[in-house]
Amino acid sequence: MPELPEVEVVRRGLERWVAHRTVADVEVLHPRAVRRHIAGADDFAHRLKGHHIGTPSRRGKYLWLPLEETNQSVLAHLGMSGQLLVQPHEAPDEKHLRIRVRFADGQGTELRFVDQRTFGGLSLHDNTPEGLPDVIAHIARDPLDPLFDDEAFHQALRRKRTTIKRALLDQSLISGVGNIYADEALWRARVHYERPTANFTRPRTAELLGHVRDVMNAALSVGGTSFDSLYVNVNGESGYFDRSLDAYGREGLPCKRCGTPMRRRPWMNRSSYFCPTCQRAPRVSS
Ligand SMILES: [Zn+2]
């Protein structure tokens, strides 16, 4: 799965190459890619035709293209392997090309949705008054959003009977933090992933949020520099960013802070990577 920084880089690419262009026509090459659009492929294509794409927007890992002149947006579900590519018309079709959007201008490029495993897709939705596609209205703001409320997040941690990594991955509390960046931020903050949140102090919450933002901004600055080409791409599996990771994936390697071999533990069908010295497990309450 792509993480927030990857999705933000795609958003920036779309803003540069697709925003304010007019849709000439839409070609759906595989019906599964529009299965979330209940009225079907023809209806999807018809509703986009003739509209201007507004400024691409993002919340957490969700990305959407507002359609100007309407109160609707095209939501992109990237799934495991979805990619949005801006390609010259003459570029050969990708093997797993699912949707093609042509524009009514002379720029010579088109938008392609490519998805090997067809878990992803595009769908059209009404916007909430806030301008969010209605199906993601319940998704909390992400930590890079200037309107993210640190104090409200802290109060939610205090209220919830949960543990910190669960809270970081809870999209109704904070969006866009995936498994990788949760492990990275917890390692930086020296907090064990099973630490209960109920007794988090305000400074501890603030420090952790600071680390979450730091790891995301560091990834953004790497991805942002390699992106000055006619190409928009996201593919979490191939590791679009050359990530420099301190915790995730480092089982058995020395902790970069204290040298203790890093550990991996199964966690909610995933893994948690941590340093057993820097990130002490909480005592089991009796
Ligand atoms: Zn350590």
PDB file of N, CA and C and ligand atoms in Angstrom, residues 255 258 275 278, ligand 1:
ATOM      1  N   CYS A 255      19.986  -1.719  16.306  1.00  0.00           N
ATOM      2  CA  CYS A 255      19.290  -0.435  16.474  1.00  0.00           C
ATOM      3  C   CYS A 255      20.274   0.687  16.166  1.00  0.00           C
ATOM      4  N   CYS A 258      21.167   2.338  19.747  1.00  0.00           N
ATOM      5  CA  CYS A 258      21.840   1.676  20.878  1.00  0.00           C
ATOM      6  C   CYS A 258      22.517   0.360  20.487  1.00  0.00           C
ATOM      7  N   CYS A 275      12.886  -1.647  18.795  1.00  0.00           N
ATOM      8  CA  CYS A 275      14.096  -1.944  19.560  1.00  0.00           C
ATOM      9  C   CYS A 275      13.673  -2.298  20.982  1.00  0.00           C
ATOM     10  N   CYS A 278      15.321   0.427  23.506  1.00  0.00           N
ATOM     11  CA  CYS A 278      14.819   1.821  23.452  1.00  0.00           C
ATOM     12  C   CYS A 278      13.316   1.903  23.645  1.00  0.00           C
TER      13      CYS A 278
HETATM   14 ZN    ZN B   1      17.730   0.892  20.587  1.00  0.00          ZN
END
